Short mmCIF file of C-alpha atoms in Angstrom, two decimals:
data_model
loop_
_atom_site.label_atom_id
_atom_site.label_comp_id
_atom_site.label_asym_id
_atom_site.label_seq_id
_atom_site.Cartn_x
_atom_site.Cartn_y
_atom_site.Cartn_z
CA MET A 1 -5.49 -24.82 -30.70
CA LYS A 2 -6.23 -21.93 -28.44
CA ARG A 3 -7.90 -18.59 -28.93
CA PRO A 4 -5.78 -15.58 -28.01
CA SER A 5 -6.61 -14.59 -24.45
CA HIS A 6 -5.56 -11.00 -24.54
CA THR A 7 -7.51 -7.82 -25.71
CA SER A 8 -5.17 -6.82 -28.55
CA LYS A 9 -6.76 -5.55 -31.76
CA LEU A 10 -5.09 -8.47 -33.38
CA ALA A 11 -7.52 -10.96 -31.81
CA PRO A 12 -9.79 -12.41 -34.52
CA LYS A 13 -13.20 -10.79 -35.05
CA GLY A 14 -14.74 -13.57 -37.05
CA LEU A 15 -14.15 -16.14 -39.80
CA ALA A 16 -15.99 -16.52 -43.12
CA ARG A 17 -15.95 -18.74 -46.21
CA SER A 18 -17.94 -18.98 -49.47
CA MET A 19 -20.66 -21.52 -49.38
CA PRO A 20 -18.92 -24.22 -51.54
CA THR A 21 -15.69 -23.93 -49.62
CA SER A 22 -14.59 -26.63 -47.11
CA GLY A 23 -16.56 -26.67 -43.82
CA ALA A 24 -13.37 -27.20 -41.89
CA LEU A 25 -13.51 -23.44 -41.13
CA ASP A 26 -16.84 -23.82 -39.50
CA ARG A 27 -15.33 -26.33 -37.05
CA VAL A 28 -12.39 -24.08 -36.27
CA ALA A 29 -14.74 -21.13 -35.58
CA GLU A 30 -16.81 -23.28 -33.25
CA LYS A 31 -13.86 -24.65 -31.41
CA LEU A 32 -12.47 -21.13 -30.84
CA ASN A 33 -15.88 -19.62 -30.15
CA LEU A 34 -15.58 -17.15 -33.01
CA PRO A 35 -18.38 -15.66 -35.07
CA PHE A 36 -18.66 -17.49 -38.43
CA TYR A 37 -20.25 -16.38 -41.77
CA GLU A 38 -21.13 -18.48 -44.81
CA VAL A 39 -21.47 -16.23 -47.82
CA PRO A 40 -22.08 -16.51 -51.56
CA THR A 41 -19.16 -16.65 -53.95
CA GLY A 42 -17.83 -13.24 -54.55
CA TRP A 43 -15.27 -11.12 -52.69
CA LYS A 44 -17.64 -8.21 -52.05
CA PHE A 45 -19.48 -10.19 -49.38
CA PHE A 46 -16.28 -10.53 -47.36
CA GLY A 47 -15.65 -6.81 -47.90
CA ASN A 48 -18.99 -5.89 -46.32
CA LEU A 49 -18.14 -7.88 -43.28
CA MET A 50 -14.70 -6.48 -42.97
CA ASP A 51 -16.04 -2.86 -43.29
CA ALA A 52 -18.41 -3.62 -40.44
CA GLY A 53 -15.58 -5.02 -38.19
CA LYS A 54 -16.98 -8.48 -38.12
CA LEU A 55 -14.44 -10.44 -40.07
CA SER A 56 -10.68 -11.11 -39.87
CA ILE A 57 -9.90 -14.14 -42.03
CA CYS A 58 -11.78 -15.46 -45.04
CA GLY A 59 -11.50 -17.86 -47.91
CA GLU A 60 -13.29 -19.10 -51.03
CA GLU A 61 -13.52 -22.16 -53.14
CA SER A 62 -10.92 -21.18 -55.76
CA PHE A 63 -8.30 -21.17 -52.93
CA GLY A 64 -8.40 -17.43 -52.44
CA THR A 65 -7.60 -16.21 -48.95
CA GLY A 66 -7.74 -12.84 -47.31
CA SER A 67 -7.86 -10.93 -44.09
CA ASP A 68 -8.63 -7.44 -42.76
CA HIS A 69 -5.09 -6.22 -42.36
CA ILE A 70 -5.15 -5.12 -46.00
CA ARG A 71 -7.58 -5.60 -48.94
CA GLU A 72 -5.31 -8.21 -50.47
CA LYS A 73 -6.53 -11.46 -51.97
CA ASP A 74 -3.85 -14.09 -51.45
CA GLY A 75 -0.16 -13.18 -51.07
CA ILE A 76 2.42 -13.27 -48.37
CA GLY A 77 0.57 -10.53 -46.55
CA THR A 78 -2.43 -12.77 -45.81
CA CYS A 79 -0.10 -15.59 -44.62
CA ILE A 80 1.57 -13.14 -42.27
CA SER A 81 -1.70 -11.77 -40.94
CA ILE A 82 -3.09 -15.26 -40.34
CA HIS A 83 0.05 -16.14 -38.40
CA LEU A 84 -0.20 -13.00 -36.32
CA TYR A 85 -3.78 -13.78 -35.42
CA ILE A 86 -2.70 -17.19 -34.19
CA ASN A 87 0.51 -16.12 -32.51
CA VAL A 88 -0.15 -12.56 -31.35
CA GLU A 89 2.90 -12.37 -29.11
CA CYS A 90 5.09 -11.70 -32.24
CA THR A 91 5.82 -7.99 -32.61
CA SER A 92 7.72 -8.06 -35.85
CA ILE A 93 6.35 -9.16 -39.27
CA HIS A 94 9.66 -10.61 -40.26
CA LEU A 95 9.95 -12.53 -37.05
CA ALA A 96 6.41 -13.77 -37.46
CA VAL A 97 7.19 -15.33 -40.88
CA LEU A 98 10.43 -16.80 -39.69
CA ALA A 99 8.75 -18.18 -36.59
CA TRP A 100 6.09 -19.80 -38.67
CA LEU A 101 8.55 -21.39 -41.06
CA SER A 102 10.66 -22.48 -38.19
CA ILE A 103 7.71 -24.24 -36.54
CA ILE A 104 6.80 -26.07 -39.76
CA ALA A 105 10.44 -27.07 -40.36
CA PHE A 106 10.99 -28.32 -36.78
CA ARG A 107 7.73 -30.32 -36.47
CA ASN A 108 8.31 -31.92 -39.82
CA LYS A 109 12.11 -32.40 -39.92
CA ASP A 110 11.88 -36.15 -40.34
CA LYS A 111 9.17 -36.12 -43.00
CA LYS A 112 9.88 -37.33 -46.49
CA PRO A 113 8.61 -35.38 -49.60
CA GLY A 114 4.90 -35.96 -50.11
CA GLU A 115 4.18 -37.02 -46.54
CA LYS A 116 1.44 -35.07 -44.70
CA LEU A 117 2.69 -32.27 -42.44
CA VAL A 118 2.34 -32.72 -38.75
CA LEU A 119 0.42 -29.55 -38.37
CA CYS A 120 -2.20 -30.72 -40.79
CA LEU A 121 -2.48 -34.05 -38.98
CA MET A 122 -2.85 -32.19 -35.69
CA LEU A 123 -5.73 -30.08 -37.11
CA CYS A 124 -7.54 -33.11 -38.43
CA MET A 125 -7.24 -34.86 -35.07
CA SER A 126 -8.71 -31.81 -33.43
CA ILE A 127 -11.68 -31.16 -35.67
CA GLY A 128 -11.93 -34.23 -37.94
CA ARG A 129 -10.86 -34.42 -41.57
CA LEU A 130 -12.98 -33.09 -44.40
CA MET A 131 -12.14 -34.58 -47.84
CA GLU A 132 -13.17 -32.57 -50.86
CA GLY A 133 -13.69 -33.15 -54.49
CA THR A 134 -15.08 -31.03 -57.31
CA SER A 135 -16.50 -31.98 -60.78
CA SER A 136 -17.69 -29.77 -63.62
CA LEU A 137 -20.29 -30.65 -66.17
CA ASP A 138 -20.87 -28.52 -69.35
CA MET A 139 -24.45 -28.33 -70.32
CA THR A 140 -25.89 -27.30 -73.64
CA THR A 141 -28.08 -24.42 -72.43
CA ARG A 142 -28.77 -22.39 -69.30
CA GLN A 143 -32.33 -23.58 -69.48
CA ALA A 144 -31.14 -27.22 -69.15
CA LEU A 145 -29.20 -26.26 -66.13
CA ASP A 146 -32.14 -24.43 -64.55
CA THR A 147 -34.29 -27.51 -65.08
CA LEU A 148 -31.70 -29.64 -63.34
CA LEU A 149 -31.45 -27.31 -60.32
CA LEU A 150 -35.28 -27.19 -60.01
CA TYR A 151 -35.33 -31.00 -60.00
CA LEU A 152 -32.71 -31.11 -57.33
CA ILE A 153 -34.52 -28.61 -55.08
CA SER A 154 -37.68 -30.84 -55.18
CA LYS A 155 -35.70 -34.02 -54.61
CA GLY A 156 -34.34 -33.67 -51.11
CA LYS A 157 -36.52 -34.17 -48.08
CA THR A 158 -35.25 -33.90 -44.43
CA GLY A 159 -34.83 -37.39 -42.98
CA ASP A 160 -34.37 -39.12 -46.33
CA VAL A 161 -31.85 -41.97 -46.05
CA TYR A 162 -29.23 -42.65 -48.74
CA GLY A 163 -27.30 -45.71 -47.77
CA ASP A 164 -25.08 -44.60 -44.87
CA TYR A 165 -26.17 -40.97 -45.14
CA THR A 166 -29.27 -39.26 -43.62
CA LEU A 167 -30.31 -35.91 -45.06
CA GLN A 168 -30.37 -33.05 -42.58
CA PHE A 169 -31.73 -30.56 -45.10
CA ALA A 170 -31.63 -29.66 -48.74
CA ASP A 171 -32.07 -26.07 -49.95
CA ASP A 172 -31.27 -23.48 -52.52
CA PHE A 173 -28.72 -21.34 -50.67
CA THR A 174 -29.98 -17.84 -49.84
CA TYR A 175 -27.83 -15.20 -48.03
CA THR A 176 -29.04 -12.25 -45.97
CA ASP A 177 -26.17 -9.78 -45.50
CA PRO A 178 -25.96 -9.08 -41.73
CA VAL A 179 -24.48 -5.62 -42.52
CA ASP A 180 -26.90 -4.00 -45.03
CA GLY A 181 -29.76 -6.54 -45.05
CA SER A 182 -29.51 -7.29 -48.73
CA VAL A 183 -30.67 -10.72 -49.89
CA VAL A 184 -29.00 -12.90 -52.51
CA THR A 185 -30.80 -15.98 -53.78
CA LYS A 186 -30.25 -19.00 -55.99
CA GLN A 187 -26.67 -19.54 -54.98
CA GLY A 188 -26.56 -23.30 -55.31
CA VAL A 189 -28.43 -26.33 -54.18
CA ARG A 190 -27.10 -27.93 -50.97
CA PHE A 191 -27.63 -31.46 -49.69
CA VAL A 192 -26.34 -31.45 -46.07
CA PHE A 193 -26.23 -34.74 -44.13
CA THR A 194 -26.44 -35.35 -40.46
CA ASP A 195 -22.71 -36.38 -40.28
CA GLY A 196 -21.57 -33.08 -41.74
CA SER A 197 -20.95 -34.25 -45.27
CA ARG A 198 -22.24 -32.22 -48.13
CA ILE A 199 -23.12 -32.34 -51.84
CA ILE A 200 -23.48 -28.95 -53.59
CA PHE A 201 -24.66 -28.26 -57.13
CA ARG A 202 -23.93 -24.74 -58.24
CA LEU A 203 -23.97 -22.65 -61.54
CA SER A 204 -20.41 -21.60 -62.50
CA GLY A 205 -19.66 -18.30 -63.97
CA THR A 206 -16.45 -19.57 -65.62
CA GLY A 207 -17.61 -22.48 -67.72
CA SER A 208 -16.42 -23.15 -71.22
CA ALA A 209 -19.70 -23.88 -72.91
CA GLY A 210 -23.40 -22.98 -72.58
CA ALA A 211 -23.74 -23.39 -68.79
CA THR A 212 -21.53 -25.25 -66.39
CA VAL A 213 -22.59 -26.90 -63.16
CA ARG A 214 -20.02 -27.40 -60.45
CA ILE A 215 -20.49 -30.38 -58.12
CA TYR A 216 -18.79 -30.07 -54.73
CA ILE A 217 -18.41 -33.18 -52.65
CA GLU A 218 -17.40 -33.02 -49.03
CA GLN A 219 -16.96 -36.08 -46.77
CA PHE A 220 -16.53 -35.60 -43.02
CA GLU A 221 -14.44 -38.22 -41.22
CA PRO A 222 -14.14 -37.88 -37.41
CA ASP A 223 -12.24 -41.17 -37.02
CA SER A 224 -8.49 -40.34 -36.84
CA SER A 225 -7.67 -43.96 -37.88
CA LYS A 226 -9.21 -43.18 -41.27
CA HIS A 227 -7.57 -39.84 -41.95
CA ASP A 228 -5.01 -41.37 -44.20
CA VAL A 229 -7.51 -42.96 -46.54
CA ASP A 230 -7.15 -41.70 -50.16
CA ALA A 231 -9.66 -38.96 -50.70
CA GLN A 232 -11.09 -40.44 -53.94
CA ILE A 233 -11.73 -43.71 -52.14
CA ALA A 234 -13.40 -41.93 -49.24
CA LEU A 235 -15.54 -39.70 -51.56
CA LYS A 236 -16.74 -42.46 -53.82
CA PRO A 237 -19.97 -43.24 -51.96
CA LEU A 238 -20.91 -39.53 -52.04
CA ILE A 239 -19.91 -39.17 -55.66
CA ASP A 240 -22.09 -42.12 -56.65
CA LEU A 241 -24.96 -40.70 -54.55
CA ALA A 242 -24.60 -37.34 -56.34
CA LEU A 243 -24.65 -38.89 -59.78
CA SER A 244 -27.57 -41.21 -59.07
CA THR A 245 -29.79 -38.84 -57.11
CA SER A 246 -29.41 -35.94 -59.60
CA LYS A 247 -29.81 -38.04 -62.73
CA LEU A 248 -27.00 -36.12 -64.26
CA LYS A 249 -26.61 -38.51 -67.16
CA GLU A 250 -30.18 -37.99 -68.17
CA PHE A 251 -29.98 -34.19 -67.84
CA THR A 252 -26.51 -33.80 -69.45
CA ARG A 253 -26.23 -36.81 -71.71
CA ARG A 254 -22.72 -37.27 -70.53
CA GLU A 255 -21.23 -40.46 -69.15
CA GLN A 256 -18.76 -38.60 -66.84
CA PRO A 257 -17.93 -35.08 -65.63
CA THR A 258 -16.07 -32.69 -68.03
CA VAL A 259 -13.48 -31.90 -65.34
CA ILE A 260 -12.62 -33.64 -62.06
CA THR A 261 -10.41 -32.16 -59.33
#
């Protein structure tokens, strides 16, 4: 993984993700020495950074991706643009797509359906693997959810130890836009641990009843010998920690999440 060494306008300006999205992008940005931005959920925050010439590639927790070549969320255009940023020697869009597909096909020609792609394994070996899980809990009222979030904010103290996890910090995510100085508050409660793992509790705007809290679990695994461990097995200690620390059963009166992904 090398950052382009030329001065072409195709060289990446910066990378950004929404707060609940995988922290893998943080590590890529650090490895390539690129500016990195963590923003609230909402495409407008990416747009501000693009307008200011600070951002090239971005993504959010609903799997949306984009880049500054065109204001397009998802689509083949984004895939092409990302490839061009990585392999800037390509001068034809059609050749770029074919080149990328050829690389994947060649590096994985002996793989069976369902096996991990070599390129994904190479990335994990370079930056570590981050395993993700998301749960949703429908609550009866917005007031009940606000009470839960206030409880969570008061719960986490730096240095607290939870089994194998030591809390680096806990906060209610606040974002100050580096372009216009605007401030956005109450974007979700984060528990960030010293090993890079995270637990996030966030109000969803797309819930099916009353108010819905999304719980994002992220386990960082630097040991390449453990990269093939099933994600649900690897995430279980953090899931148990999230459920016990937050007292979700007491707040929601539910025995299990409404949705698990």
